[in-house]
mmCIF file of C-alpha atoms in Angstrom:
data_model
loop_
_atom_site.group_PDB
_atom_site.id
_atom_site.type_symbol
_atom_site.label_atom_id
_atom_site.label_comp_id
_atom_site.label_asym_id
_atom_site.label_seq_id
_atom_site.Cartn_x
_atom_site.Cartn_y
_atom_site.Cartn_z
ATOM 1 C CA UNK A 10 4.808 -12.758 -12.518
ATOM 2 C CA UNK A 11 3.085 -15.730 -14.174
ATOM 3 C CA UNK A 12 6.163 -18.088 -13.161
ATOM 4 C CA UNK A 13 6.664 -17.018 -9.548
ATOM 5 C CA UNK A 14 5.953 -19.580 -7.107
ATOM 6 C CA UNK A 15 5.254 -19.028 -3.328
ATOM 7 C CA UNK A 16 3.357 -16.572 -1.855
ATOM 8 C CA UNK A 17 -0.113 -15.306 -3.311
ATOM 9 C CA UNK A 18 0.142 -14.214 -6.861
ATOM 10 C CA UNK A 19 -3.326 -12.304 -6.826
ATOM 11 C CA UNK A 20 -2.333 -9.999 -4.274
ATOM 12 C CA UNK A 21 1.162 -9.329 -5.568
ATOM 13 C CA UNK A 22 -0.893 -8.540 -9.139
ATOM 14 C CA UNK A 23 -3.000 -6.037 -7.519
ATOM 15 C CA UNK A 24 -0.175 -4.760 -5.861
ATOM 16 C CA UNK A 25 1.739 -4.112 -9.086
ATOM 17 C CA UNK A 26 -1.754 -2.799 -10.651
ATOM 18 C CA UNK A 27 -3.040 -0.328 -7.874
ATOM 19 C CA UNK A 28 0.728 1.963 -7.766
ATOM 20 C CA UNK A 29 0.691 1.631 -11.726
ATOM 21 C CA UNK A 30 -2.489 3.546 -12.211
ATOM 22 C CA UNK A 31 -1.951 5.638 -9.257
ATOM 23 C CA UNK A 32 1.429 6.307 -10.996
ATOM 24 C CA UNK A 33 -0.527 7.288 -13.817
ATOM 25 C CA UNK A 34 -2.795 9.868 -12.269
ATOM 26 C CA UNK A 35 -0.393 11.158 -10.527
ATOM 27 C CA UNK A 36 1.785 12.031 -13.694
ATOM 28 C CA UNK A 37 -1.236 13.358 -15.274
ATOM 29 C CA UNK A 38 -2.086 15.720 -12.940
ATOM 30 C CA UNK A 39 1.829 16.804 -12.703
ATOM 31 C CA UNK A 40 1.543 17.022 -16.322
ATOM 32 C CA UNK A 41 -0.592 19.729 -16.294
ATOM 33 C CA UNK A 42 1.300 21.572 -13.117
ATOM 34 C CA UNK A 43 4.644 21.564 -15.320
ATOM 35 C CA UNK A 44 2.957 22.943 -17.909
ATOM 36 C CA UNK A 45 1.603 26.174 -16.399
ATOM 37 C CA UNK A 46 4.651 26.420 -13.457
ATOM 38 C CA UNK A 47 7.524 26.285 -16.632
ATOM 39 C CA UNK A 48 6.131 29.290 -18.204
ATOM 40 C CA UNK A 49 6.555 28.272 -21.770
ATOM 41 C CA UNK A 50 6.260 30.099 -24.580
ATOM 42 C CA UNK A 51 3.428 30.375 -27.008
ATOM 43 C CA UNK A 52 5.114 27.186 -29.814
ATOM 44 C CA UNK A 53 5.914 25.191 -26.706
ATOM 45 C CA UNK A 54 2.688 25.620 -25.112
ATOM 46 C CA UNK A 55 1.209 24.560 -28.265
ATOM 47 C CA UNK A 56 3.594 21.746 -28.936
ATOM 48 C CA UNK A 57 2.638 20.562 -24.994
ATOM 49 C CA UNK A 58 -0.664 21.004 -24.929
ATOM 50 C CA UNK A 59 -1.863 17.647 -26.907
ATOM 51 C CA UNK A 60 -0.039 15.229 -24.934
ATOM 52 C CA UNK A 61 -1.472 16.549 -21.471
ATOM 53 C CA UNK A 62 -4.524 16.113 -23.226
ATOM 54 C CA UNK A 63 -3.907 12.860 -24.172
ATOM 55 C CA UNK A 64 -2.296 11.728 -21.238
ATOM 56 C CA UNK A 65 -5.363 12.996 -19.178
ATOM 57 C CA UNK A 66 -7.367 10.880 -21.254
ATOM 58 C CA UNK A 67 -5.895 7.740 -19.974
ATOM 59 C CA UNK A 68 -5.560 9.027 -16.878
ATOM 60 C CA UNK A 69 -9.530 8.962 -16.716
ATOM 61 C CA UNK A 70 -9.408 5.775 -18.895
ATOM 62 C CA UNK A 71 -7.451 4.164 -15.454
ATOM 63 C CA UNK A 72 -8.877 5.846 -12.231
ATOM 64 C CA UNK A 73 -12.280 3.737 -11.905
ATOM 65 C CA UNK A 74 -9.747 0.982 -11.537
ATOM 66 C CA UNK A 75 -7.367 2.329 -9.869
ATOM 67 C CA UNK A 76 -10.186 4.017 -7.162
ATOM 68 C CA UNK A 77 -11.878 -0.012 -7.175
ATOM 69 C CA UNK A 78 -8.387 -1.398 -6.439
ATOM 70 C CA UNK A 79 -7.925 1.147 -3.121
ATOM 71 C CA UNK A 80 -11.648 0.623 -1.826
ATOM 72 C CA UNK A 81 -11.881 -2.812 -2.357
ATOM 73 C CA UNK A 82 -12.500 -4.806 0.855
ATOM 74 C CA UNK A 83 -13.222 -1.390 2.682
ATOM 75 C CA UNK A 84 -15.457 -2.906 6.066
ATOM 76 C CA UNK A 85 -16.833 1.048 7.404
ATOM 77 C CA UNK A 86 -20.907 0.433 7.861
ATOM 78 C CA UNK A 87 -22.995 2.872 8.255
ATOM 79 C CA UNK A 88 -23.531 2.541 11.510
ATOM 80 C CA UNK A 89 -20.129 2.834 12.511
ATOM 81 C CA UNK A 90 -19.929 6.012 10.435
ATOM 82 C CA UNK A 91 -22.952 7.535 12.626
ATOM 83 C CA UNK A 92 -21.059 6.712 15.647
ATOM 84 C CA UNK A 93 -17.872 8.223 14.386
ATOM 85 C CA UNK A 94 -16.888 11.973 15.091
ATOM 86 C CA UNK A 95 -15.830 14.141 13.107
ATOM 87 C CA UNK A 96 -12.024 13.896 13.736
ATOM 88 C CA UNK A 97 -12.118 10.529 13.701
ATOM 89 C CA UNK A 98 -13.915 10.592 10.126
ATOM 90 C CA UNK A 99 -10.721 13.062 8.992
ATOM 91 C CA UNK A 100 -8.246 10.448 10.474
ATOM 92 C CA UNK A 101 -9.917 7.123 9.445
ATOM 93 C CA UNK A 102 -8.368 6.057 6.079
ATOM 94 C CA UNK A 103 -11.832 3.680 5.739
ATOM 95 C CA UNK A 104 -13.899 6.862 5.959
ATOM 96 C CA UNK A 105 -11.966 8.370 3.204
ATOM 97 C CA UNK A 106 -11.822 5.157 0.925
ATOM 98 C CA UNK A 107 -15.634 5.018 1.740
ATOM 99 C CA UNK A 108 -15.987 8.394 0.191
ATOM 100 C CA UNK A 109 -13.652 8.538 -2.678
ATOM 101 C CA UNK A 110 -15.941 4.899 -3.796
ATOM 102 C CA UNK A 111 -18.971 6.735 -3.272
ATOM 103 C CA UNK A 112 -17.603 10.289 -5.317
ATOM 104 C CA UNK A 113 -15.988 7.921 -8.270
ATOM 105 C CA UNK A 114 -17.631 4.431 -8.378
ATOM 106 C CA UNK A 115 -21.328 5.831 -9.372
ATOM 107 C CA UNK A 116 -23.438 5.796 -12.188
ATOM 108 C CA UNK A 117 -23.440 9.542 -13.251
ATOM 109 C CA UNK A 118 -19.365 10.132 -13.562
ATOM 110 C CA UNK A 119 -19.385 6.578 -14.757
ATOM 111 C CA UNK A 120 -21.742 7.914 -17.777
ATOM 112 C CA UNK A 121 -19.138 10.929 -17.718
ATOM 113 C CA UNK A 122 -16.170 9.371 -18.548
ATOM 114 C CA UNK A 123 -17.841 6.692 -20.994
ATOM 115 C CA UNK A 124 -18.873 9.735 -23.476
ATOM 116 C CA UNK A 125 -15.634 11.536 -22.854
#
């Protein structure tokens, strides 16, 4: 990336950055689906176990960017919310970005995930 000329680097780097940690929680959480839908056995549930740990553990370690990278530039005031209804709230992708920033990007799961 750092030799490519033409075009705007940043927004190709935030590109590349914003489906690489989605990648990541996504894996994470079908980590943890494969290991309760395979039915393993008792050694391979063991032997499994750790790495969905771990893997979950930098899935955390990467969602406060990746959720900063998707609500970045989001323009929904409040008072366009108020005038919203309710179906257009379920159908506006700015009403959802709004609310996954508001869920993830705060102090108290902040706190949560620095003492995990």
């Amino acid at each position: 990336i750092g030799g490519w000329s033409g075009g705007d680097l940043t927004q190709i780097s935030i590109a590349i950055v914003k489906y690489w940690t989605s990648m990541i929680i996504i894996a994470a959480i079908s980590c943890w689906i494969y290991l309760f839908a395979s039915n393993p056995t008792v050694d391979e549930y063991q032997s499994r176990r750790p790495g969905c740990i771990i893997f979950t553990f930098i899935a955390m370690d990467v969602l406060h960017p990746c959720i900063y990278l998707w609500t970045v530039g989001n323009k929904l005031s409040n008072e366009e919310i108020a005038k919203m209804r309710w179906f257009q709230k379920l159908t506006s992708p700015g009403w959802w970005k709004r609310k996954m920033s508001i869920i993830i990007l705060n102090e108290q799961v902040t706190n949560i995930f620095r003492f995990v």
